[in-house]
């Protein structure tokens, strides 16, 4: 069907967004018998928002499966969530989500999504997380195929630019499509349109001018348009607006959509300096998950939001390759020249670091080893080896924003809650737009997809029920 | 590293990109093989290109495929590299150019020239026999002496085998150059199983992706019909040869006899399979194709199709006066097929098998804990 005629019809359930949460909602609603229209702001190729860049999902399970190496209890999942969020979570919703995650793998497999056999390898997530065969876009392709087979209509290049609500009741959405706008009416709404990380102006409200230098790792479409309209029209807000998942990524990455291959985690093998050639944080503080989660924010706090990971020939092949080759030079001074750093100061920083290393340590990046500095500020408390073997290398890094935490408040039906304390009548939310309910800060791999799938499925079922009553 | 062609340079860039993503590692053998390397010599890239079965899953699963600015198009790039390898390893070297020109016209010209020659030879030799009805044992050889047929086709066949072997040897040496591994029976057997069921043409389990992101198993089914059809025809010829030399039983054989049964079944496979593959190729997303070398595939499919079709027609009409003419045409196609074998798409079967053997060896070494 042509999108324009789809936009002209009256629907049971209107799903705004086109990622994992949106598709789970659309499929769940359609399976309840509702007529469903999905509005995806992106073109067909770019459909799916940040789901395109995801790879795995974290679900509780009682025993090993074909794709998971061991049990992962609800209690352990909850403990992990508490640790990464430092308690910034709605315990009831979090426990509800974790309980529902147990049959999610079965449900999502029934929708055509496939997983690959458990990985040994680099990520150490084989017990807790299931990996999509072919990655997030493969998962999306499967979900879209299933949705279309069930009779869900999808309209691409369709951005919602206006919402008509009456209190907690959704009436219609104004949709920009094919050079014009259309008014779409539906009995129930599922908002699954992501966060606002691609809206630099909005980020600047909290981060100030430094936000201009942020790189956005995923879709340029997550501008928070739906979120803004919902909050402005009385839906209750949740989550800290200053919180976003920021990692250090290659500064040469494109402004948007660079995805996974611009990530760098060689911090542990060298030192990190800012553009004044000064170190600013303990590169050896902790392992990957924590390191990964903090370095984006650390770089964001440096002048011009840029830093350089510097290492030497000893470490070149010790970490995952990335998209761009490191910048290299035969001497530290020449490397400084290529990085536009003061050569004398840079050499002094490296020399000071090398000289502060306690001799006799035994390097092992798989444990918190005994290679450390003494009398240096900031210290490097583990994995400290002298940067002394030519050629020397550097990766320039900037903050790479993955997603934001500000969202709309929901309950266990994925039903939106209004600021005045009432419940929305026919409005539901799933995915990043409500992730802040369970993930107030921090991150653990695969939780975004759990939130999207679990609340997407709930939202779809609830919306179909609401539409049937309307 | 040797001077790289444009296609090799692009393949090298892609392997760097893919190695930093690895989302596709569960789809086929190419990506795990890639992960075992950090740098890529020409021999490595040629190996990976021939390990690729062009199932297309990695193209539709990739978040960086065009129009994304990273422009990751593994199926097309590896198809270009793969097609280059056929010419690179061709023997003798001066004939490498045939791969570029091996369009349908070259193959058809070769086949029809031979058919014309045979037709003239047989017709002039004895028009009465040529245009009469010949039945019973040795009917074919009343048109052309058995010795002449064996000499002509045996020579063409042996030449093809030699040229194919020399090409395969060059490919093998290049593939093994940086890291030779011992070849053992389990690896050969593993590769035979993988090739025999086209394990890596299944998009990781759902089927290959040809026209769009919706998986289908068509290409695998048609390829099976083609490959096993060819194998059955080859078996039919082998059995007939044994009959002739061991039992002194000569063709044409009755319809129920083994060579005819094998040949008929194989012929049917070779008519349906190549036709299906051709249609699948026409429906294929042009983004994934090496547009400059489509002629090579078309020629190979057409030769298989026409060889089988003329063979089946000969079977049907062998007791009629048309037999002589059909025999000339069929033998022309067989001869043309033999002649173009080392310089056309046929080599992909050998190179892919060799790449699968190499992969089985690497995999074995990896599992052994290196």
Short mmCIF file of N, CA, C and O in Angstrom, two decimals, chain A residues 307-414:
data_model
loop_
_atom_site.label_atom_id
_atom_site.label_comp_id
_atom_site.label_asym_id
_atom_site.label_seq_id
_atom_site.Cartn_x
_atom_site.Cartn_y
_atom_site.Cartn_z
N UNK A 307 41.07 14.40 23.29
CA UNK A 307 42.19 13.80 24.02
C UNK A 307 42.90 12.82 23.10
O UNK A 307 42.40 12.52 22.00
N UNK A 308 44.06 12.37 23.52
CA UNK A 308 44.87 11.48 22.69
C UNK A 308 45.32 10.29 23.51
O UNK A 308 45.93 10.46 24.57
N UNK A 309 44.99 9.10 23.01
CA UNK A 309 45.50 7.89 23.66
C UNK A 309 46.86 7.60 23.03
O UNK A 309 46.95 7.42 21.81
N UNK A 310 47.89 7.58 23.85
CA UNK A 310 49.25 7.43 23.33
C UNK A 310 49.82 6.09 23.80
O UNK A 310 49.72 5.76 24.99
N UNK A 311 50.41 5.34 22.88
CA UNK A 311 51.04 4.07 23.25
C UNK A 311 52.21 3.82 22.32
O UNK A 311 52.44 4.59 21.38
N UNK A 312 52.92 2.72 22.56
CA UNK A 312 54.10 2.48 21.73
C UNK A 312 54.00 1.13 21.01
O UNK A 312 52.97 0.45 21.08
N UNK A 313 55.08 0.79 20.31
CA UNK A 313 55.06 -0.37 19.42
C UNK A 313 54.72 -1.67 20.15
O UNK A 313 54.17 -2.59 19.54
N UNK A 314 55.00 -1.75 21.44
CA UNK A 314 54.73 -2.98 22.20
C UNK A 314 53.26 -3.37 22.15
O UNK A 314 52.91 -4.54 22.25
N UNK A 315 52.38 -2.37 22.05
CA UNK A 315 50.95 -2.62 22.26
C UNK A 315 50.11 -2.61 21.00
O UNK A 315 48.90 -2.83 21.07
N UNK A 316 50.75 -2.37 19.86
CA UNK A 316 49.97 -2.09 18.64
C UNK A 316 48.91 -3.15 18.33
O UNK A 316 47.82 -2.84 17.89
N UNK A 317 49.24 -4.43 18.55
CA UNK A 317 48.28 -5.47 18.16
C UNK A 317 47.60 -6.11 19.38
O UNK A 317 47.06 -7.21 19.28
N UNK A 318 47.61 -5.42 20.50
CA UNK A 318 47.06 -6.03 21.72
C UNK A 318 45.57 -5.80 21.91
O UNK A 318 44.98 -6.31 22.84
N UNK A 319 44.95 -5.00 21.03
CA UNK A 319 43.53 -4.69 21.23
C UNK A 319 42.80 -4.81 19.90
O UNK A 319 43.42 -4.94 18.84
N UNK A 320 41.47 -4.78 19.98
CA UNK A 320 40.64 -4.92 18.78
C UNK A 320 40.99 -3.83 17.76
O UNK A 320 41.11 -2.67 18.11
N UNK A 321 41.13 -4.22 16.50
CA UNK A 321 41.35 -3.20 15.49
C UNK A 321 40.14 -2.28 15.37
O UNK A 321 39.03 -2.67 15.73
N UNK A 322 40.34 -1.08 14.89
CA UNK A 322 39.22 -0.16 14.68
C UNK A 322 39.31 0.44 13.28
O UNK A 322 40.21 0.11 12.51
N UNK A 323 38.33 1.29 12.97
CA UNK A 323 38.18 1.76 11.60
C UNK A 323 39.38 2.52 11.07
O UNK A 323 39.86 2.26 9.97
N UNK A 324 39.88 3.47 11.86
CA UNK A 324 40.97 4.31 11.37
C UNK A 324 42.29 3.86 11.94
O UNK A 324 42.36 3.46 13.11
N UNK A 325 43.35 3.92 11.16
CA UNK A 325 44.67 3.54 11.70
C UNK A 325 45.15 4.58 12.70
O UNK A 325 44.77 5.75 12.61
N UNK A 326 45.99 4.17 13.67
CA UNK A 326 46.51 5.16 14.60
C UNK A 326 47.48 6.11 13.88
O UNK A 326 48.06 5.75 12.86
N UNK A 327 47.62 7.29 14.45
CA UNK A 327 48.62 8.25 13.95
C UNK A 327 49.96 7.79 14.51
O UNK A 327 50.06 7.48 15.69
N UNK A 328 50.99 7.72 13.66
CA UNK A 328 52.26 7.18 14.15
C UNK A 328 53.43 8.08 13.78
O UNK A 328 53.36 8.85 12.81
N UNK A 329 54.49 7.96 14.54
CA UNK A 329 55.71 8.73 14.28
C UNK A 329 56.89 8.02 14.94
O UNK A 329 56.71 7.31 15.93
N UNK A 330 58.09 8.19 14.38
CA UNK A 330 59.27 7.49 14.93
C UNK A 330 59.74 8.06 16.26
O UNK A 330 60.45 7.37 17.00
N UNK A 331 59.40 9.31 16.55
CA UNK A 331 59.80 9.88 17.85
C UNK A 331 58.60 10.53 18.52
O UNK A 331 57.61 10.86 17.86
N UNK A 332 58.71 10.73 19.82
CA UNK A 332 57.63 11.38 20.57
C UNK A 332 57.43 12.81 20.08
O UNK A 332 56.31 13.29 19.97
N UNK A 333 58.55 13.51 19.76
CA UNK A 333 58.44 14.90 19.32
C UNK A 333 57.67 14.98 18.01
O UNK A 333 56.81 15.85 17.83
N UNK A 334 57.98 14.07 17.09
CA UNK A 334 57.28 14.10 15.80
C UNK A 334 55.80 13.75 15.98
O UNK A 334 54.93 14.30 15.31
N UNK A 335 55.54 12.83 16.88
CA UNK A 335 54.14 12.48 17.15
C UNK A 335 53.40 13.70 17.69
O UNK A 335 52.29 14.02 17.27
N UNK A 336 54.06 14.41 18.61
CA UNK A 336 53.45 15.63 19.17
C UNK A 336 53.14 16.61 18.05
O UNK A 336 52.07 17.24 18.03
N UNK A 337 54.07 16.74 17.09
CA UNK A 337 53.84 17.64 15.96
C UNK A 337 52.60 17.25 15.19
O UNK A 337 51.78 18.10 14.83
N UNK A 338 52.43 15.96 14.94
CA UNK A 338 51.27 15.50 14.19
C UNK A 338 49.97 15.73 14.97
O UNK A 338 48.90 15.84 14.37
N UNK A 339 50.06 15.74 16.28
CA UNK A 339 48.86 15.91 17.11
C UNK A 339 48.64 17.37 17.50
O UNK A 339 47.71 17.68 18.24
N UNK A 340 49.51 18.27 17.01
CA UNK A 340 49.43 19.68 17.38
C UNK A 340 49.59 19.89 18.89
O UNK A 340 48.92 20.74 19.48
N UNK A 341 50.47 19.11 19.50
CA UNK A 341 50.75 19.28 20.94
C UNK A 341 52.13 19.93 21.07
O UNK A 341 52.97 19.80 20.19
N UNK A 342 52.34 20.61 22.19
CA UNK A 342 53.65 21.19 22.47
C UNK A 342 54.65 20.04 22.64
O UNK A 342 54.55 19.26 23.59
N UNK A 343 55.63 19.91 21.72
CA UNK A 343 56.51 18.73 21.72
C UNK A 343 57.29 18.58 23.04
O UNK A 343 57.41 17.47 23.55
N UNK A 344 57.80 19.69 23.56
CA UNK A 344 58.62 19.60 24.78
C UNK A 344 57.76 19.14 25.96
O UNK A 344 58.15 18.25 26.73
N UNK A 345 56.56 19.71 26.04
CA UNK A 345 55.68 19.38 27.15
C UNK A 345 55.21 17.93 27.05
O UNK A 345 55.13 17.19 28.05
N UNK A 346 54.90 17.52 25.81
CA UNK A 346 54.45 16.14 25.57
C UNK A 346 55.55 15.15 25.97
O UNK A 346 55.30 14.18 26.69
N UNK A 347 56.78 15.45 25.52
CA UNK A 347 57.91 14.57 25.85
C UNK A 347 58.12 14.52 27.37
O UNK A 347 58.40 13.46 27.93
N UNK A 348 57.94 15.66 28.00
CA UNK A 348 58.13 15.71 29.46
C UNK A 348 57.05 14.88 30.17
O UNK A 348 57.34 14.19 31.15
N UNK A 349 55.83 14.97 29.68
CA UNK A 349 54.75 14.19 30.29
C UNK A 349 55.04 12.69 30.18
O UNK A 349 54.89 11.93 31.15
N UNK A 350 55.47 12.27 28.98
CA UNK A 350 55.77 10.84 28.79
C UNK A 350 56.96 10.44 29.68
O UNK A 350 56.93 9.40 30.33
N UNK A 351 57.96 11.31 29.71
CA UNK A 351 59.15 11.01 30.50
C UNK A 351 58.79 10.90 31.99
O UNK A 351 59.23 9.98 32.69
N UNK A 352 57.98 11.85 32.44
CA UNK A 352 57.53 11.83 33.84
C UNK A 352 56.77 10.56 34.16
O UNK A 352 56.97 9.94 35.22
N UNK A 353 55.92 10.13 33.24
CA UNK A 353 55.16 8.89 33.43
C UNK A 353 56.10 7.70 33.48
O UNK A 353 56.05 6.89 34.41
N UNK A 354 56.98 7.61 32.47
CA UNK A 354 57.91 6.48 32.41
C UNK A 354 58.74 6.38 33.69
O UNK A 354 58.97 5.29 34.22
N UNK A 355 59.17 7.56 34.17
CA UNK A 355 60.05 7.59 35.35
C UNK A 355 59.33 7.22 36.64
O UNK A 355 59.98 6.84 37.62
N UNK A 356 58.00 7.36 36.64
CA UNK A 356 57.26 7.10 37.88
C UNK A 356 56.83 5.65 38.02
O UNK A 356 56.23 5.27 39.02
N UNK A 357 57.10 4.85 36.99
CA UNK A 357 56.66 3.45 37.04
C UNK A 357 57.51 2.66 38.02
O UNK A 357 58.74 2.71 37.97
N UNK A 358 56.84 1.94 38.91
CA UNK A 358 57.56 1.11 39.88
C UNK A 358 58.14 -0.09 39.13
O UNK A 358 57.40 -0.81 38.47
N UNK A 359 59.45 -0.28 39.19
CA UNK A 359 60.06 -1.37 38.42
C UNK A 359 59.65 -2.75 38.94
O UNK A 359 59.24 -2.89 40.09
N UNK A 360 59.75 -3.72 38.04
CA UNK A 360 59.57 -5.12 38.45
C UNK A 360 58.15 -5.62 38.34
O UNK A 360 57.87 -6.76 38.72
N UNK A 361 57.25 -4.81 37.83
CA UNK A 361 55.86 -5.27 37.70
C UNK A 361 55.72 -6.31 36.60
O UNK A 361 56.56 -6.42 35.70
N UNK A 362 54.69 -7.11 36.74
CA UNK A 362 54.45 -8.14 35.72
C UNK A 362 53.14 -7.83 35.01
O UNK A 362 52.06 -7.95 35.58
N UNK A 363 53.26 -7.38 33.75
CA UNK A 363 52.12 -6.86 33.00
C UNK A 363 51.14 -7.98 32.63
O UNK A 363 51.51 -9.03 32.10
N UNK A 364 49.88 -7.76 32.94
CA UNK A 364 48.84 -8.69 32.53
C UNK A 364 47.51 -7.92 32.47
O UNK A 364 46.93 -7.60 33.50
N UNK A 365 47.05 -7.65 31.26
CA UNK A 365 45.88 -6.78 31.16
C UNK A 365 44.57 -7.53 31.45
O UNK A 365 43.51 -6.94 31.42
N UNK A 366 44.66 -8.82 31.77
CA UNK A 366 43.44 -9.55 32.10
C UNK A 366 43.15 -9.55 33.60
O UNK A 366 42.09 -10.00 34.02
N UNK A 367 44.10 -9.09 34.40
CA UNK A 367 43.85 -8.96 35.84
C UNK A 367 44.29 -7.56 36.28
O UNK A 367 44.96 -6.86 35.53
N UNK A 368 43.89 -7.16 37.47
CA UNK A 368 44.39 -5.89 38.03
C UNK A 368 45.82 -6.14 38.45
O UNK A 368 46.09 -6.60 39.56
N UNK A 369 46.79 -5.90 37.57
CA UNK A 369 48.16 -6.35 37.81
C UNK A 369 48.92 -5.38 38.73
O UNK A 369 48.36 -4.43 39.26
N UNK A 370 50.22 -5.66 38.88
CA UNK A 370 51.02 -4.86 39.82
C UNK A 370 51.88 -3.82 39.10
O UNK A 370 52.85 -3.32 39.67
N UNK A 371 51.56 -3.51 37.85
CA UNK A 371 52.31 -2.47 37.14
C UNK A 371 51.68 -1.12 37.48
O UNK A 371 50.54 -0.85 37.07
N UNK A 372 52.38 -0.28 38.21
CA UNK A 372 51.77 0.98 38.66
C UNK A 372 52.82 2.07 38.80
O UNK A 372 54.02 1.80 38.79
N UNK A 373 52.32 3.28 38.94
CA UNK A 373 53.23 4.40 39.13
C UNK A 373 53.26 4.78 40.60
O UNK A 373 52.38 4.40 41.37
N UNK A 374 54.29 5.55 40.97
CA UNK A 374 54.39 6.05 42.33
C UNK A 374 54.77 7.53 42.28
O UNK A 374 55.64 7.91 41.50
N UNK A 375 54.08 8.33 43.06
CA UNK A 375 54.40 9.75 43.15
C UNK A 375 53.97 10.54 41.93
O UNK A 375 54.52 11.61 41.66
N UNK A 376 53.04 10.01 41.15
CA UNK A 376 52.59 10.70 39.94
C UNK A 376 51.13 11.11 40.13
O UNK A 376 50.34 10.38 40.71
N UNK A 377 50.78 12.32 39.62
CA UNK A 377 49.40 12.77 39.69
C UNK A 377 48.90 13.10 38.29
O UNK A 377 49.52 13.90 37.61
N UNK A 378 47.78 12.51 37.85
CA UNK A 378 47.12 11.36 38.48
C UNK A 378 47.96 10.10 38.30
O UNK A 378 48.75 10.02 37.37
N UNK A 379 47.77 9.13 39.19
CA UNK A 379 48.56 7.89 39.06
C UNK A 379 48.01 7.01 37.94
O UNK A 379 46.92 7.26 37.43
N UNK A 380 48.78 6.02 37.53
CA UNK A 380 48.22 4.91 36.74
C UNK A 380 48.39 3.70 37.63
O UNK A 380 49.52 3.26 37.89
N UNK A 381 47.28 3.17 38.13
CA UNK A 381 47.36 2.21 39.22
C UNK A 381 47.55 0.76 38.75
O UNK A 381 47.87 -0.10 39.56
N UNK A 382 47.29 0.48 37.50
CA UNK A 382 47.55 -0.87 36.95
C UNK A 382 48.01 -0.73 35.50
O UNK A 382 47.79 0.30 34.87
N UNK A 383 48.60 -1.77 35.00
CA UNK A 383 48.96 -1.87 33.59
C UNK A 383 49.90 -0.75 33.12
O UNK A 383 49.87 -0.34 31.97
N UNK A 384 50.70 -0.23 34.04
CA UNK A 384 51.62 0.85 33.68
C UNK A 384 52.92 0.27 33.13
O UNK A 384 53.65 -0.43 33.83
N UNK A 385 53.14 0.52 31.84
CA UNK A 385 54.41 0.14 31.21
C UNK A 385 54.98 1.38 30.54
O UNK A 385 54.22 2.21 30.03
N UNK A 386 56.32 1.52 30.52
CA UNK A 386 56.87 2.72 29.90
C UNK A 386 56.51 2.83 28.41
O UNK A 386 56.47 1.83 27.70
N UNK A 387 56.22 4.05 27.98
CA UNK A 387 56.01 4.34 26.57
C UNK A 387 57.37 4.71 26.01
O UNK A 387 57.80 5.86 26.10
N UNK A 388 58.10 3.70 25.48
CA UNK A 388 59.51 3.96 25.13
C UNK A 388 59.98 3.25 23.86
O UNK A 388 61.14 3.34 23.50
N UNK A 389 59.10 2.51 23.22
CA UNK A 389 59.54 1.72 22.07
C UNK A 389 58.98 2.28 20.77
O UNK A 389 57.76 2.25 20.55
N UNK A 390 59.83 2.83 19.94
CA UNK A 390 59.39 3.41 18.66
C UNK A 390 58.93 2.29 17.72
O UNK A 390 59.42 1.16 17.84
N UNK A 391 58.05 2.57 16.78
CA UNK A 391 57.37 3.86 16.61
C UNK A 391 56.28 4.08 17.66
O UNK A 391 55.80 3.14 18.27
N UNK A 392 55.92 5.35 17.80
CA UNK A 392 54.90 5.73 18.78
C UNK A 392 53.57 5.98 18.06
O UNK A 392 53.55 6.39 16.91
N UNK A 393 52.50 5.72 18.79
CA UNK A 393 51.17 5.81 18.16
C UNK A 393 50.21 6.64 19.01
O UNK A 393 50.38 6.73 20.23
N UNK A 394 49.20 7.18 18.35
CA UNK A 394 48.16 7.90 19.08
C UNK A 394 46.83 7.80 18.35
O UNK A 394 46.78 7.79 17.11
N UNK A 395 45.76 7.69 19.12
CA UNK A 395 44.41 7.83 18.59
C UNK A 395 43.81 9.10 19.18
O UNK A 395 43.79 9.24 20.41
N UNK A 396 43.30 9.99 18.35
CA UNK A 396 42.57 11.13 18.90
C UNK A 396 41.16 10.67 19.27
O UNK A 396 40.55 9.88 18.53
N UNK A 397 40.66 11.11 20.43
CA UNK A 397 39.33 10.66 20.85
C UNK A 397 38.44 11.83 21.26
O UNK A 397 38.92 12.85 21.77
N UNK A 398 37.15 11.64 21.03
CA UNK A 398 36.13 12.60 21.45
C UNK A 398 35.01 11.84 22.15
O UNK A 398 34.91 10.63 22.00
N UNK A 399 34.14 12.58 22.86
CA UNK A 399 32.99 11.91 23.46
C UNK A 399 32.04 11.41 22.36
O UNK A 399 31.70 12.17 21.47
N UNK A 400 31.69 10.15 22.45
CA UNK A 400 30.72 9.59 21.52
C UNK A 400 29.45 9.28 22.29
O UNK A 400 29.45 8.46 23.21
N UNK A 401 28.35 9.96 21.93
CA UNK A 401 27.12 9.81 22.70
C UNK A 401 26.29 8.67 22.12
O UNK A 401 26.00 8.64 20.92
N UNK A 402 25.94 7.71 22.97
CA UNK A 402 25.16 6.57 22.51
C UNK A 402 23.67 6.81 22.71
O UNK A 402 22.88 6.62 21.80
N UNK A 403 23.27 7.21 23.94
CA UNK A 403 21.86 7.50 24.16
C UNK A 403 21.67 8.36 25.39
O UNK A 403 22.58 8.54 26.20
N UNK A 404 20.46 8.89 25.53
CA UNK A 404 20.13 9.77 26.65
C UNK A 404 19.15 9.05 27.58
O UNK A 404 18.58 8.02 27.22
N UNK A 405 18.98 9.61 28.78
CA UNK A 405 18.20 8.93 29.82
C UNK A 405 16.88 9.63 30.16
O UNK A 405 16.03 9.04 30.81
N UNK A 406 16.75 10.87 29.73
CA UNK A 406 15.51 11.59 30.01
C UNK A 406 14.36 10.91 29.26
O UNK A 406 14.51 10.58 28.08
N UNK A 407 13.23 10.71 29.95
CA UNK A 407 12.14 10.02 29.27
C UNK A 407 10.79 10.30 29.89
O UNK A 407 10.64 11.23 30.69
N UNK A 408 9.81 9.49 29.47
CA UNK A 408 8.46 9.62 30.03
C UNK A 408 8.24 8.51 31.06
O UNK A 408 8.74 7.40 30.91
N UNK A 409 7.47 8.86 32.09
CA UNK A 409 7.20 7.89 33.15
C UNK A 409 6.17 6.89 32.65
O UNK A 409 5.16 7.26 32.04
N UNK A 410 6.42 5.60 32.92
CA UNK A 410 5.44 4.56 32.55
C UNK A 410 5.23 3.63 33.74
O UNK A 410 5.99 3.65 34.70
N UNK A 411 4.17 2.80 33.61
CA UNK A 411 3.97 1.75 34.62
C UNK A 411 4.21 0.38 33.97
O UNK A 411 4.73 0.30 32.85
N UNK A 412 3.78 -0.68 34.65
CA UNK A 412 4.10 -2.02 34.16
C UNK A 412 3.32 -2.42 32.91
O UNK A 412 3.61 -3.43 32.29
N UNK A 413 2.30 -1.63 32.57
CA UNK A 413 1.63 -1.86 31.28
C UNK A 413 2.31 -1.09 30.15
O UNK A 413 1.82 -1.08 29.03
N UNK A 414 3.40 -0.38 30.49
CA UNK A 414 4.05 0.55 29.57
C UNK A 414 3.15 1.76 29.31
O UNK A 414 3.33 2.50 28.35
#
